[in-house]
Each structure stands twice: as structure tokens, then as C-alpha cells.
mmCIF file of C-alpha atoms and ligand atoms in Angstrom:
data_model
loop_
_atom_site.group_PDB
_atom_site.id
_atom_site.type_symbol
_atom_site.label_atom_id
_atom_site.label_comp_id
_atom_site.label_asym_id
_atom_site.label_seq_id
_atom_site.Cartn_x
_atom_site.Cartn_y
_atom_site.Cartn_z
ATOM 1 C CA MET A 1 -51.054 59.110 -30.641
ATOM 2 C CA ARG A 2 -48.616 58.830 -27.764
ATOM 3 C CA ARG A 3 -48.192 62.638 -27.557
ATOM 4 C CA ALA A 4 -51.909 63.158 -27.619
ATOM 5 C CA VAL A 5 -52.413 60.590 -24.846
ATOM 6 C CA ALA A 6 -49.819 62.466 -22.705
ATOM 7 C CA ALA A 7 -51.714 65.693 -23.191
ATOM 8 C CA PHE A 8 -55.015 64.214 -22.122
ATOM 9 C CA ASP A 9 -53.472 62.649 -19.133
ATOM 10 C CA ALA A 10 -53.621 65.986 -17.171
ATOM 11 C CA LEU A 11 -57.306 66.226 -17.876
ATOM 12 C CA ALA A 12 -58.023 62.754 -16.626
ATOM 13 C CA THR A 13 -57.164 63.531 -13.040
ATOM 14 C CA PRO A 14 -57.322 61.781 -10.548
ATOM 15 C CA HIS A 15 -56.932 58.506 -12.220
ATOM 16 C CA GLY A 16 -54.826 59.475 -15.159
ATOM 17 C CA VAL A 17 -55.490 58.440 -18.689
ATOM 18 C CA ASP A 18 -54.169 55.030 -18.297
ATOM 19 C CA ARG A 19 -57.189 53.867 -16.219
ATOM 20 C CA TYR A 20 -59.590 54.737 -19.039
ATOM 21 C CA LEU A 21 -57.159 53.497 -21.906
ATOM 22 C CA GLU A 22 -56.798 50.010 -20.301
ATOM 23 C CA LEU A 23 -60.617 49.712 -20.241
ATOM 24 C CA VAL A 24 -60.491 49.718 -24.087
ATOM 25 C CA ARG A 25 -57.305 47.742 -24.534
ATOM 26 C CA PRO A 26 -55.274 46.392 -21.544
ATOM 27 C CA THR A 27 -51.840 46.963 -23.147
ATOM 28 C CA TRP A 28 -52.459 50.667 -23.807
ATOM 29 C CA SER A 29 -50.633 52.841 -21.445
ATOM 30 C CA SER A 30 -49.076 56.353 -21.938
ATOM 31 C CA THR A 31 -46.086 55.494 -19.634
ATOM 32 C CA GLU A 32 -45.951 51.927 -18.443
ATOM 33 C CA ILE A 33 -44.645 49.057 -20.294
ATOM 34 C CA ARG A 34 -47.376 46.362 -20.749
ATOM 35 C CA ALA A 35 -47.198 43.354 -22.897
ATOM 36 C CA ARG A 36 -49.779 40.792 -24.371
ATOM 37 C CA VAL A 37 -48.977 37.165 -24.414
ATOM 38 C CA VAL A 38 -49.273 36.094 -28.180
ATOM 39 C CA GLY A 39 -47.744 32.622 -27.861
ATOM 40 C CA VAL A 40 -47.438 29.873 -25.107
ATOM 41 C CA SER A 41 -45.652 26.617 -25.287
ATOM 42 C CA ARG A 42 -44.901 24.091 -22.665
ATOM 43 C CA ALA A 43 -41.855 22.244 -24.120
ATOM 44 C CA THR A 44 -40.840 20.438 -20.880
ATOM 45 C CA PRO A 45 -42.831 19.083 -18.002
ATOM 46 C CA ASP A 46 -41.910 22.026 -15.602
ATOM 47 C CA SER A 47 -41.485 25.036 -17.896
ATOM 48 C CA VAL A 48 -43.565 27.494 -19.911
ATOM 49 C CA THR A 49 -42.212 29.620 -22.771
ATOM 50 C CA LEU A 50 -44.117 32.897 -23.450
ATOM 51 C CA THR A 51 -43.974 35.046 -26.471
ATOM 52 C CA LEU A 52 -44.968 38.619 -25.517
ATOM 53 C CA ARG A 53 -45.768 41.658 -27.602
ATOM 54 C CA PRO A 54 -44.804 44.766 -25.480
ATOM 55 C CA ASN A 55 -46.483 48.049 -26.153
ATOM 56 C CA GLY A 56 -44.552 51.079 -27.556
ATOM 57 C CA ASN A 57 -43.004 52.022 -24.185
ATOM 58 C CA TRP A 58 -40.628 49.031 -24.609
ATOM 59 C CA THR A 59 -37.278 50.109 -26.005
ATOM 60 C CA GLY A 60 -35.606 46.859 -26.494
ATOM 61 C CA PHE A 61 -32.789 44.914 -24.840
ATOM 62 C CA THR A 62 -29.324 43.716 -25.084
ATOM 63 C CA ALA A 63 -28.783 39.961 -25.164
ATOM 64 C CA GLY A 64 -28.357 38.670 -21.582
ATOM 65 C CA GLN A 65 -30.545 41.228 -19.862
ATOM 66 C CA HIS A 66 -33.780 40.633 -17.905
ATOM 67 C CA THR A 67 -37.035 42.385 -17.254
ATOM 68 C CA GLN A 68 -39.303 42.554 -14.155
ATOM 69 C CA LEU A 69 -42.610 40.892 -15.059
ATOM 70 C CA THR A 70 -45.656 41.876 -13.005
ATOM 71 C CA THR A 71 -48.827 39.688 -13.011
ATOM 72 C CA GLU A 72 -51.833 39.636 -10.762
ATOM 73 C CA ILE A 73 -52.422 36.513 -8.648
ATOM 74 C CA ASP A 74 -55.561 36.406 -6.447
ATOM 75 C CA GLY A 75 -55.870 40.228 -6.745
ATOM 76 C CA VAL A 76 -52.232 40.968 -5.641
ATOM 77 C CA ARG A 77 -49.603 42.149 -8.111
ATOM 78 C CA GLN A 78 -46.509 40.029 -8.024
ATOM 79 C CA THR A 79 -43.161 40.862 -9.675
ATOM 80 C CA ARG A 80 -40.400 38.618 -10.689
ATOM 81 C CA CYS A 81 -37.251 38.853 -12.876
ATOM 82 C CA TYR A 82 -37.171 36.953 -16.168
ATOM 83 C CA SER A 83 -34.276 37.047 -18.732
ATOM 84 C CA MET A 84 -35.080 37.568 -22.487
ATOM 85 C CA ALA A 85 -34.332 34.294 -24.400
ATOM 86 C CA ASN A 86 -34.754 35.453 -27.929
ATOM 87 C CA SER A 87 -32.261 37.191 -30.169
ATOM 88 C CA ALA A 88 -31.799 41.002 -29.335
ATOM 89 C CA LEU A 89 -31.846 41.639 -33.137
ATOM 90 C CA ASP A 90 -35.426 40.233 -33.622
ATOM 91 C CA THR A 91 -37.419 42.789 -35.512
ATOM 92 C CA ASN A 92 -40.963 41.309 -35.141
ATOM 93 C CA GLY A 93 -41.665 43.298 -31.967
ATOM 94 C CA THR A 94 -41.983 40.347 -29.623
ATOM 95 C CA ILE A 95 -39.780 39.055 -26.745
ATOM 96 C CA GLU A 96 -39.467 35.490 -25.515
ATOM 97 C CA LEU A 97 -39.434 34.493 -21.678
ATOM 98 C CA SER A 98 -38.991 30.919 -20.529
ATOM 99 C CA VAL A 99 -40.016 30.308 -16.935
ATOM 100 C CA LYS A 100 -39.164 27.168 -14.927
ATOM 101 C CA ALA A 101 -41.834 26.144 -12.412
ATOM 102 C CA HIS A 102 -40.197 25.949 -8.994
ATOM 103 C CA PRO A 103 -41.947 23.353 -6.712
ATOM 104 C CA HIS A 104 -43.403 25.908 -4.295
ATOM 105 C CA GLY A 105 -42.868 28.938 -6.457
ATOM 106 C CA LEU A 106 -45.812 31.414 -6.439
ATOM 107 C CA VAL A 107 -45.292 33.192 -9.837
ATOM 108 C CA SER A 108 -43.592 30.425 -11.832
ATOM 109 C CA GLN A 109 -46.265 27.834 -10.986
ATOM 110 C CA HIS A 110 -48.974 30.261 -11.748
ATOM 111 C CA LEU A 111 -47.574 31.047 -15.175
ATOM 112 C CA ARG A 112 -46.799 27.524 -15.860
ATOM 113 C CA ALA A 113 -50.514 26.508 -15.009
ATOM 114 C CA THR A 114 -52.490 29.370 -16.369
ATOM 115 C CA ALA A 115 -50.531 31.567 -18.939
ATOM 116 C CA ALA A 116 -52.573 31.760 -22.107
ATOM 117 C CA ASP A 117 -52.734 33.902 -25.294
ATOM 118 C CA GLY A 118 -54.313 37.341 -24.419
ATOM 119 C CA LEU A 119 -52.851 37.509 -20.879
ATOM 120 C CA THR A 120 -51.590 41.138 -20.196
ATOM 121 C CA VAL A 121 -48.528 41.578 -17.928
ATOM 122 C CA GLY A 122 -46.430 44.523 -16.800
ATOM 123 C CA LEU A 123 -42.833 44.745 -17.650
ATOM 124 C CA SER A 124 -39.861 46.940 -16.494
ATOM 125 C CA PRO A 125 -37.319 48.270 -19.046
ATOM 126 C CA ALA A 126 -34.624 45.749 -19.791
ATOM 127 C CA GLN A 127 -31.892 45.815 -17.140
ATOM 128 C CA GLY A 128 -28.735 44.085 -16.055
ATOM 129 C CA SER A 129 -25.033 44.207 -16.967
ATOM 130 C CA PHE A 130 -24.675 40.350 -17.845
ATOM 131 C CA THR A 131 -24.570 41.151 -21.548
ATOM 132 C CA LEU A 132 -22.928 39.934 -24.777
ATOM 133 C CA PRO A 133 -20.175 42.091 -25.887
ATOM 134 C CA ASP A 134 -20.682 44.356 -28.951
ATOM 135 C CA THR A 135 -17.645 43.052 -30.795
ATOM 136 C CA GLU A 136 -17.034 39.439 -31.311
ATOM 137 C CA PRO A 137 -14.603 37.746 -28.918
ATOM 138 C CA GLN A 138 -11.937 35.474 -30.213
ATOM 139 C CA ARG A 139 -13.716 32.577 -28.490
ATOM 140 C CA LEU A 140 -17.017 32.415 -26.571
ATOM 141 C CA LEU A 141 -18.033 30.007 -23.906
ATOM 142 C CA LEU A 142 -21.584 29.939 -22.635
ATOM 143 C CA ILE A 143 -22.372 27.735 -19.588
ATOM 144 C CA SER A 144 -25.797 27.347 -18.135
ATOM 145 C CA GLY A 145 -27.752 25.113 -15.701
ATOM 146 C CA GLY A 146 -31.581 24.591 -15.646
ATOM 147 C CA SER A 147 -33.441 27.809 -16.189
ATOM 148 C CA GLY A 148 -30.184 29.758 -16.459
ATOM 149 C CA ILE A 149 -30.214 28.751 -20.056
ATOM 150 C CA THR A 150 -32.444 31.823 -21.005
ATOM 151 C CA PRO A 151 -29.919 34.725 -21.036
ATOM 152 C CA VAL A 152 -27.158 32.569 -22.679
ATOM 153 C CA MET A 153 -29.606 31.336 -25.285
ATOM 154 C CA SER A 154 -30.363 35.004 -26.084
ATOM 155 C CA MET A 155 -26.647 35.496 -26.399
ATOM 156 C CA LEU A 156 -26.278 32.448 -28.731
ATOM 157 C CA ARG A 157 -29.203 33.472 -30.915
ATOM 158 C CA THR A 158 -27.934 37.000 -31.083
ATOM 159 C CA ARG A 159 -24.464 35.766 -31.962
ATOM 160 C CA CYS A 160 -25.833 33.703 -34.783
ATOM 161 C CA ALA A 161 -27.983 36.531 -36.043
ATOM 162 C CA ARG A 162 -25.065 38.766 -36.168
ATOM 163 C CA GLY A 163 -23.296 36.338 -38.418
ATOM 164 C CA TRP A 164 -20.274 35.723 -35.972
ATOM 165 C CA THR A 165 -18.336 32.751 -36.934
ATOM 166 C CA ARG A 166 -15.577 32.386 -34.399
ATOM 167 C CA PRO A 167 -15.626 29.374 -32.093
ATOM 168 C CA VAL A 168 -18.437 29.255 -29.503
ATOM 169 C CA THR A 169 -19.107 26.404 -27.052
ATOM 170 C CA PHE A 170 -22.598 26.101 -25.310
ATOM 171 C CA LEU A 171 -22.225 23.811 -22.279
ATOM 172 C CA HIS A 172 -25.624 23.133 -20.514
ATOM 173 C CA PHE A 173 -26.512 21.201 -17.315
ATOM 174 C CA ALA A 174 -29.981 19.758 -16.863
ATOM 175 C CA PRO A 175 -31.277 16.851 -14.630
ATOM 176 C CA THR A 176 -32.472 14.797 -17.526
ATOM 177 C CA ALA A 177 -32.878 15.250 -21.409
ATOM 178 C CA ASP A 178 -36.655 15.796 -20.951
ATOM 179 C CA GLN A 179 -36.147 18.738 -18.708
ATOM 180 C CA MET A 180 -33.819 20.690 -21.097
ATOM 181 C CA ILE A 181 -35.498 23.580 -22.709
ATOM 182 C CA TYR A 182 -34.401 24.551 -26.254
ATOM 183 C CA ARG A 183 -32.808 21.074 -26.882
ATOM 184 C CA PRO A 184 -34.185 20.725 -30.441
ATOM 185 C CA GLU A 185 -33.312 24.221 -31.424
ATOM 186 C CA LEU A 186 -29.812 23.879 -30.102
ATOM 187 C CA ALA A 187 -29.316 20.709 -32.146
ATOM 188 C CA ALA A 188 -30.611 22.507 -35.361
ATOM 189 C CA LEU A 189 -28.274 25.566 -34.720
ATOM 190 C CA THR A 190 -25.319 23.288 -34.702
ATOM 191 C CA GLU A 191 -26.257 21.956 -38.094
ATOM 192 C CA ASN A 192 -26.478 25.542 -39.517
ATOM 193 C CA HIS A 193 -23.887 27.489 -37.787
ATOM 194 C CA GLU A 194 -20.127 27.242 -38.226
ATOM 195 C CA ASN A 195 -17.854 26.658 -35.145
ATOM 196 C CA LEU A 196 -20.795 26.022 -32.783
ATOM 197 C CA ARG A 197 -20.375 23.143 -30.360
ATOM 198 C CA VAL A 198 -23.217 22.234 -27.990
ATOM 199 C CA VAL A 199 -22.342 19.973 -25.060
ATOM 200 C CA THR A 200 -25.012 18.563 -22.765
ATOM 201 C CA VAL A 201 -24.674 17.117 -19.249
ATOM 202 C CA PHE A 202 -27.708 15.390 -17.732
ATOM 203 C CA THR A 203 -26.814 15.147 -14.152
ATOM 204 C CA ASP A 204 -29.410 12.733 -13.000
ATOM 205 C CA ALA A 205 -28.947 10.389 -16.006
ATOM 206 C CA PRO A 206 -25.299 9.460 -16.349
ATOM 207 C CA GLY A 207 -24.547 7.989 -19.590
ATOM 208 C CA THR A 208 -27.279 9.647 -21.599
ATOM 209 C CA SER A 209 -25.464 13.028 -22.404
ATOM 210 C CA ASP A 210 -22.172 14.251 -23.981
ATOM 211 C CA LEU A 211 -20.485 14.382 -20.527
ATOM 212 C CA ASP A 212 -21.373 13.287 -17.032
ATOM 213 C CA GLY A 213 -20.990 14.781 -13.500
ATOM 214 C CA PHE A 214 -20.811 18.343 -12.277
ATOM 215 C CA LEU A 215 -18.703 21.164 -13.485
ATOM 216 C CA SER A 216 -14.972 20.556 -12.909
ATOM 217 C CA GLU A 217 -11.713 21.630 -14.637
ATOM 218 C CA GLU A 218 -11.396 18.197 -16.335
ATOM 219 C CA GLN A 219 -14.953 18.297 -17.520
ATOM 220 C CA LEU A 220 -14.587 21.842 -18.869
ATOM 221 C CA GLY A 221 -11.448 20.780 -20.742
ATOM 222 C CA ALA A 222 -13.385 17.971 -22.281
ATOM 223 C CA ALA A 223 -16.209 20.324 -23.299
ATOM 224 C CA ASP A 224 -13.979 23.075 -24.733
ATOM 225 C CA GLY A 225 -10.162 22.579 -25.059
ATOM 226 C CA GLY A 226 -9.868 26.405 -25.633
ATOM 227 C CA TRP A 227 -11.738 27.557 -22.426
ATOM 228 C CA ARG A 228 -8.817 29.490 -21.106
ATOM 229 C CA ALA A 229 -8.888 31.716 -24.172
ATOM 230 C CA SER A 230 -12.692 32.285 -24.009
ATOM 231 C CA GLU A 231 -14.847 35.078 -22.820
ATOM 232 C CA THR A 232 -17.157 33.014 -20.577
ATOM 233 C CA PHE A 233 -20.733 33.726 -19.469
ATOM 234 C CA VAL A 234 -22.328 31.443 -16.753
ATOM 235 C CA CYS A 235 -25.817 31.463 -15.456
ATOM 236 C CA GLY A 236 -27.149 28.705 -13.197
ATOM 237 C CA PRO A 237 -27.649 27.347 -9.654
ATOM 238 C CA PRO A 238 -25.235 28.443 -6.980
ATOM 239 C CA PRO A 239 -23.048 25.286 -6.942
ATOM 240 C CA LEU A 240 -22.452 25.699 -10.786
ATOM 241 C CA MET A 241 -21.523 29.332 -10.388
ATOM 242 C CA GLU A 242 -19.258 28.537 -7.415
ATOM 243 C CA ALA A 243 -17.504 25.786 -9.315
ATOM 244 C CA ALA A 244 -17.047 28.040 -12.319
ATOM 245 C CA ARG A 245 -15.587 30.979 -10.151
ATOM 246 C CA ALA A 246 -13.132 28.557 -8.418
ATOM 247 C CA ILE A 247 -11.893 27.035 -11.765
ATOM 248 C CA PHE A 248 -11.386 30.479 -13.423
ATOM 249 C CA GLU A 249 -9.829 31.973 -10.286
ATOM 250 C CA SER A 250 -7.165 29.130 -10.111
ATOM 251 C CA ALA A 251 -6.400 29.650 -13.874
ATOM 252 C CA GLY A 252 -5.980 33.377 -13.347
ATOM 253 C CA ARG A 253 -8.961 33.965 -15.702
ATOM 254 C CA SER A 254 -11.537 35.613 -13.341
ATOM 255 C CA GLU A 255 -11.761 38.851 -15.323
ATOM 256 C CA HIS A 256 -12.970 36.807 -18.360
ATOM 257 C CA LEU A 257 -15.781 35.070 -16.302
ATOM 258 C CA HIS A 258 -19.190 36.879 -16.209
ATOM 259 C CA THR A 259 -21.817 35.426 -14.108
ATOM 260 C CA GLU A 260 -25.611 35.991 -13.493
ATOM 261 C CA ALA A 261 -27.402 34.590 -10.436
ATOM 262 C CA PHE A 262 -31.136 33.865 -10.445
ATOM 263 C CA THR A 263 -31.161 32.912 -6.799
ATOM 264 C CA LEU A 264 -28.990 33.215 -3.662
ATOM 265 C CA ALA A 265 -27.250 30.153 -2.308
ATOM 266 C CA GLN A 266 -28.452 31.118 1.166
ATOM 267 C CA PHE A 267 -28.366 34.124 3.403
ATOM 268 C CA VAL A 268 -24.799 33.985 4.578
ATOM 269 C CA ALA A 269 -24.858 36.464 7.490
ATOM 270 C CA GLU A 270 -25.257 35.367 11.013
ATOM 271 C CA ALA A 271 -28.892 35.405 11.971
ATOM 272 C CA GLY A 272 -28.271 37.245 15.252
ATOM 273 C CA ALA A 273 -30.718 37.399 18.152
ATOM 274 C CA VAL A 274 -34.384 37.528 17.115
ATOM 275 C CA ASN A 275 -36.322 39.976 19.159
ATOM 276 C CA GLY A 276 -38.340 43.262 18.950
ATOM 277 C CA SER A 277 -41.192 44.109 16.561
ATOM 278 C CA ILE A 278 -41.772 45.649 13.180
ATOM 279 C CA CYS A 279 -44.099 48.615 12.832
ATOM 280 C CA PHE A 280 -45.335 49.069 9.220
ATOM 281 C CA ALA A 281 -45.826 52.854 9.179
ATOM 282 C CA GLY A 282 -49.048 53.910 7.489
ATOM 283 C CA THR A 283 -50.740 50.646 8.016
ATOM 284 C CA ALA A 284 -51.343 50.595 11.655
ATOM 285 C CA GLN A 285 -49.845 47.064 11.709
ATOM 286 C CA THR A 286 -47.195 45.822 14.138
ATOM 287 C CA VAL A 287 -45.890 42.287 14.145
ATOM 288 C CA ASP A 288 -43.340 40.415 16.284
ATOM 289 C CA ASN A 289 -40.008 40.071 14.500
ATOM 290 C CA ASP A 290 -39.429 36.443 13.494
ATOM 291 C CA GLY A 291 -35.985 36.921 12.099
ATOM 292 C CA ARG A 292 -36.904 36.677 8.415
ATOM 293 C CA PRO A 293 -36.375 39.598 5.937
ATOM 294 C CA ILE A 294 -38.776 42.377 6.467
ATOM 295 C CA LEU A 295 -40.290 41.694 2.939
ATOM 296 C CA VAL A 296 -41.355 38.187 3.839
ATOM 297 C CA GLN A 297 -42.702 39.331 7.185
ATOM 298 C CA ALA A 298 -44.784 42.077 5.623
ATOM 299 C CA GLU A 299 -46.184 39.542 3.101
ATOM 300 C CA SER A 300 -47.001 37.111 6.004
ATOM 301 C CA ALA A 301 -48.842 40.078 7.669
ATOM 302 C CA GLY A 302 -51.045 40.335 4.534
ATOM 303 C CA LEU A 303 -49.239 43.348 3.111
ATOM 304 C CA ALA A 304 -48.037 43.435 -0.569
ATOM 305 C CA PRO A 305 -44.897 45.644 -0.903
ATOM 306 C CA GLN A 306 -43.501 45.673 -4.411
ATOM 307 C CA SER A 307 -40.563 43.379 -5.014
ATOM 308 C CA GLY A 308 -38.674 42.000 -7.947
ATOM 309 C CA CYS A 309 -35.581 39.734 -7.657
ATOM 310 C CA ARG A 310 -35.975 39.163 -3.800
ATOM 311 C CA MET A 311 -32.257 38.849 -3.532
ATOM 312 C CA GLY A 312 -30.956 42.378 -3.353
ATOM 313 C CA ILE A 313 -30.191 42.950 -7.030
ATOM 314 C CA CYS A 314 -32.951 45.087 -8.568
ATOM 315 C CA HIS A 315 -33.798 47.637 -5.755
ATOM 316 C CA THR A 316 -37.592 47.392 -6.519
ATOM 317 C CA CYS A 317 -38.236 46.771 -2.800
ATOM 318 C CA THR A 318 -36.345 49.779 -1.541
ATOM 319 C CA ARG A 319 -38.295 51.398 1.251
ATOM 320 C CA ARG A 320 -37.574 53.918 4.045
ATOM 321 C CA LEU A 321 -36.301 52.677 7.504
ATOM 322 C CA CYS A 322 -37.913 55.285 9.814
ATOM 323 C CA SER A 323 -36.274 53.992 12.961
ATOM 324 C CA GLY A 324 -34.300 51.042 14.270
ATOM 325 C CA VAL A 325 -31.444 48.861 12.881
ATOM 326 C CA VAL A 326 -31.428 46.176 10.306
ATOM 327 C CA ARG A 327 -28.850 43.667 9.246
ATOM 328 C CA ASP A 328 -28.164 42.900 5.598
ATOM 329 C CA ALA A 329 -28.783 39.171 5.423
ATOM 330 C CA VAL A 330 -26.125 38.673 2.632
ATOM 331 C CA THR A 331 -23.187 40.782 3.950
ATOM 332 C CA GLY A 332 -24.048 41.127 7.648
ATOM 333 C CA ALA A 333 -23.673 44.934 7.583
ATOM 334 C CA LEU A 334 -25.777 46.817 10.065
ATOM 335 C CA THR A 335 -27.749 49.782 8.880
ATOM 336 C CA ASP A 336 -28.930 52.340 11.419
ATOM 337 C CA GLY A 337 -32.140 54.564 11.053
ATOM 338 C CA PRO A 338 -33.716 57.018 11.087
ATOM 339 C CA ASP A 339 -34.556 57.871 7.454
ATOM 340 C CA VAL A 340 -32.354 55.637 5.328
ATOM 341 C CA ASP A 341 -33.430 53.677 2.331
ATOM 342 C CA ILE A 342 -33.002 49.799 2.611
ATOM 343 C CA ARG A 343 -33.800 46.824 0.382
ATOM 344 C CA ILE A 344 -36.413 45.068 2.473
ATOM 345 C CA CYS A 345 -35.919 41.662 0.702
ATOM 346 C CA VAL A 346 -32.441 41.237 2.324
ATOM 347 C CA SER A 347 -32.923 43.336 5.419
ATOM 348 C CA VAL A 348 -33.471 41.686 8.734
ATOM 349 C CA PRO A 349 -34.586 43.620 11.855
ATOM 350 C CA VAL A 350 -32.365 43.891 14.780
ATOM 351 C CA GLY A 351 -34.788 44.654 17.604
ATOM 352 C CA ASP A 352 -37.640 47.193 17.044
ATOM 353 C CA VAL A 353 -37.884 48.822 13.678
ATOM 354 C CA GLU A 354 -40.329 51.053 11.890
ATOM 355 C CA ILE A 355 -40.462 50.812 8.055
ATOM 356 C CA ASP A 356 -42.533 52.930 5.674
ATOM 357 C CA LEU A 357 -44.074 50.606 3.109
HETATM 358 C C1 FAD B 1 -31.757 38.618 -12.905
HETATM 359 C C2 FAD B 1 -32.838 37.405 -12.879
HETATM 360 C C3 FAD B 1 -33.253 36.712 -13.970
HETATM 361 C C4 FAD B 1 -34.066 35.629 -13.998
HETATM 362 N N1 FAD B 1 -34.514 35.074 -15.035
HETATM 363 C C5 FAD B 1 -35.247 33.883 -15.016
HETATM 364 C C6 FAD B 1 -35.603 33.138 -16.170
HETATM 365 O O1 FAD B 1 -35.278 33.564 -17.376
HETATM 366 N N2 FAD B 1 -36.380 32.032 -16.070
HETATM 367 C C7 FAD B 1 -36.771 31.540 -14.904
HETATM 368 O O2 FAD B 1 -37.367 30.542 -14.718
HETATM 369 N N3 FAD B 1 -36.453 32.289 -13.600
HETATM 370 C C8 FAD B 1 -35.695 33.386 -13.769
HETATM 371 N N4 FAD B 1 -35.305 34.073 -12.651
HETATM 372 C C9 FAD B 1 -35.866 33.515 -11.308
HETATM 373 C C10 FAD B 1 -37.257 34.223 -11.141
HETATM 374 O O3 FAD B 1 -37.154 35.596 -10.944
HETATM 375 C C11 FAD B 1 -37.984 33.712 -9.873
HETATM 376 O O4 FAD B 1 -37.109 33.754 -8.823
HETATM 377 C C12 FAD B 1 -38.488 32.276 -10.080
HETATM 378 O O5 FAD B 1 -39.453 32.215 -11.191
HETATM 379 C C13 FAD B 1 -39.248 31.745 -8.790
HETATM 380 O O6 FAD B 1 -40.244 32.653 -8.444
HETATM 381 P P1 FAD B 1 -41.573 32.191 -7.721
HETATM 382 O O7 FAD B 1 -42.470 33.333 -7.531
HETATM 383 O O8 FAD B 1 -42.170 30.936 -8.487
HETATM 384 O O9 FAD B 1 -40.971 31.618 -6.410
HETATM 385 P P2 FAD B 1 -41.185 32.212 -4.920
HETATM 386 O O10 FAD B 1 -42.559 32.059 -4.473
HETATM 387 O O11 FAD B 1 -40.601 33.651 -4.990
HETATM 388 O O12 FAD B 1 -40.183 31.311 -4.077
HETATM 389 C C14 FAD B 1 -40.607 29.980 -3.684
HETATM 390 C C15 FAD B 1 -39.341 29.137 -3.311
HETATM 391 O O13 FAD B 1 -38.580 28.919 -4.410
HETATM 392 C C16 FAD B 1 -37.270 29.248 -4.054
HETATM 393 N N5 FAD B 1 -36.690 29.774 -5.345
HETATM 394 C C17 FAD B 1 -37.086 31.038 -5.837
HETATM 395 N N6 FAD B 1 -36.348 31.292 -6.924
HETATM 396 C C18 FAD B 1 -35.567 30.238 -7.205
HETATM 397 C C19 FAD B 1 -34.650 29.872 -8.232
HETATM 398 N N7 FAD B 1 -34.388 30.613 -9.237
HETATM 399 N N8 FAD B 1 -33.966 28.622 -8.037
HETATM 400 C C20 FAD B 1 -34.284 27.694 -6.981
HETATM 401 N N9 FAD B 1 -35.139 28.057 -6.082
HETATM 402 C C21 FAD B 1 -35.819 29.295 -6.073
HETATM 403 C C22 FAD B 1 -37.328 30.231 -2.944
HETATM 404 O O14 FAD B 1 -36.157 30.247 -2.200
HETATM 405 C C23 FAD B 1 -38.509 29.835 -2.283
HETATM 406 O O15 FAD B 1 -38.110 28.793 -1.295
HETATM 407 C C24 FAD B 1 -34.482 35.085 -12.638
HETATM 408 C C25 FAD B 1 -34.089 35.823 -11.512
HETATM 409 C C26 FAD B 1 -33.184 36.881 -11.534
HETATM 410 C C27 FAD B 1 -32.773 37.478 -10.281
HETATM 411 S S1 FES B 2 -36.710 42.749 -4.642
HETATM 412 FE FE1 FES B 2 -34.882 43.184 -5.844
HETATM 413 S S2 FES B 2 -33.628 44.247 -4.423
HETATM 414 FE FE2 FES B 2 -35.329 43.570 -3.141
#
């Protein structure tokens, strides 16, 4: 079927066969990964868990990886990264994504409010190097905060599905018990799996969880006395990641700490002088530079360049700088045109620039 579709693609010019296939069934595509929502649950007040059935172009994932999900909101395609939360060994052809709704978040609020069975979304192939090792470490330590639970939940579920039995500690931080996704399942897993210890910290409700406070060496020791001998994976908000890095560095264990960021703490580079204008080549639009990254300024101008992580990781927003100079908002490095490719989500204009969207 797939080969036949590829052959017909050439005949269907100018639209390609996908335009006709999707009229029959939205998930049909000869090349793109599309997925249909086949299950929705809203287990906590600010999250939604989606079960998705991708089409045959999906080739699977390794526990810890993410996908770029594209959905249409008010006629505009929006893309964001979400980590698979299910076991990578699942054989039923579905994947699970859990999305935390951020107070002013466009895509996360939209999915929380409207996602329903039958919704079709676009996906990228699985990507990312924050992954569970192929062979079982002597000890495993998984640490997460908030929505950062998703990739480590996949690692834990995969570890259990592989039948690994060496010690694993799962340390999770949430504001309160009600806001912790996967709480009942984690409790059930500890009943059925040898050597699994789940430790919770509810930071806004001291006295209601296993431990209190924010990550410290003392707290880590209380959660897992063997942490210095563990291969450790951390995903969560910037302060949690920074605390983990400092603890592991002072213990000389940095090479055994693996981290995944969902968001940047802040743009660290000096803002510099705000002047000049941005010309969006091919659109006949020019706007005054307001000092924000080019992606955000383009969106404010009503344009919709493709983006994914919005923090310089995924390269989805890479566009050609035709002329001018930009500053990397994370590192402060300057890049000089003409004709170089830049990630517009982390590039701030320095004076006049022309960018090909
Ligand atoms: C590799 C990777 C994997 C990810 N996996 C998941 C996942 O499994 N589940 C999940 O819920 N999210 C995940 N995210 C975050 C997700 O991609 C979006 O950033 C998040 O859903 C917010 O998007 P939005 O459109 O709602 O917010 P936007 O409209 O893009 O942003 C609105 C506001 O929220 C702030 N904001 C954006 N993202 C975050 C964040 N993560 N934490 C705090 N503030 C933020 C922005 O600074 C901005 O002020 C992942 C991100 C990356 C890079
Ligand atoms: S959107 Fe991912 S690098 Fe810019």
C-alpha cells in the first residue's frame, strides 16, 4: 500500500497524494508521521494524558526521547516537544504523551482544554539523546520535577518491562499530591517490582510526602543512600537541574548525571542595545527590532515560522540570515551574515537584519 501510494504521488502533482489521502482519512500520509488520539485522560487539574496511534511512518523510540507534536490552533500550525511516557517496549502501536498546562501556554492549554478522541496531530520522528542505557546499570536513579516526569516514567516502565531487577530509586517533586501525574501507577509498580523505591516530595505541602524541601545532598542521601553509585537521569525545572548538577559535580560524579531540560532558566546573554529593524524576506514586512528573539518578533508580526522547542535544541526554527548580525541569547555569541543559518528562537538582532522565513 505504502509503495503504491509513493508511485501515485508523482501523478498527483501539484498537491502530492497526501492532500487527497487526508480527505479520506486524516492520518494517511505517504511520508509524514500523523497520529490519531485514541485515549484522553485528565488525571490532575492541570494536565492531560494522550494516547496516540501513529501511522506507519512512525518507527518507534528509545525510552527518554521526545517527539515534536504539531497541532492546528485558530488555523495556525503550532509545534512543541513532548516526551513519550510509555514503555518503549509496548507492542500495541500506541504512544503516550502527558502535557502539563502552563498558565499562559498556547499549546499546552489548548490540548488540556480540547483534546479528544479522533483528533489528528503531526509528529516528528523520535529524537533526543536523554535515553535509558541498553544494558542494566548497577543502580539507577531517576529524578523528576513536575511535567519532567514523562521521560523518566518511560525509562521506569521500560526498565520494568525488560525485567531488570537491580535497585532503582524514583524521586519525584510536585507542588502537591493532587498535581502529581502517575501517582497511583507508581504506587502499584512498587508493589509488583523488586528493588523499586518511589520517593515523593510535595514542595508546597510540607509533611504530606516522604521528604520535604528542595533537592539537596542531604535529601538525596535520605532518598537513596546509594546515589553515588547510580547512573542518574534528571528532568525538571531549572532550579532542580542546577541543584543536581552542583551535587554531582562536588561528588565528582558529573559523568554519571544525565539531564534533559524542558525550558531554559532564562536567556543568559547580555541583552545589548536595542535598535534597528527586522526585514522578513519574501513577506514585504519590516518591523522595528524590540530586542526579543526573531521567532517571537515574527509571531508578533502575524507570521508563523515553524518552531519546536523554542530554546535552541531541536533546530526546527533554523532559517537563513540574509544580512546583519544576531546575538545568541543563550551564549552571547555574535553571528554575522550574509547567508548563514541561524536558530531564530534564540537569535536576537543586533541592529538591522534581513531574515528569510
Ligand atoms: C525535549 C522537550 C521535551 C518536553 N516534553 C514535555 C512533556 O513531556 N510534557 C510537557 O508538559 N511539556 C514538555 N515539554 C515542554 C513543551 O514543549 C512546551 O514548552 C510546553 O508544553 C509549553 O508550551 P505552550 O505552547 O503551552 O507554552 P508557550 O505558549 O510556548 O509559552 C508560554 C509561556 O510559558 C513559558 N513556558 C514554556 N514552556 C515552559 C515550561 N516547560 N516550564 C515553564 N514555563 C514554560 C514560556 O516561557 C512562556 O512564558 C518538553 C520540552 C522539551 C524541549
Ligand atoms: S525551535 Fe527548537 S531550536 Fe528553535
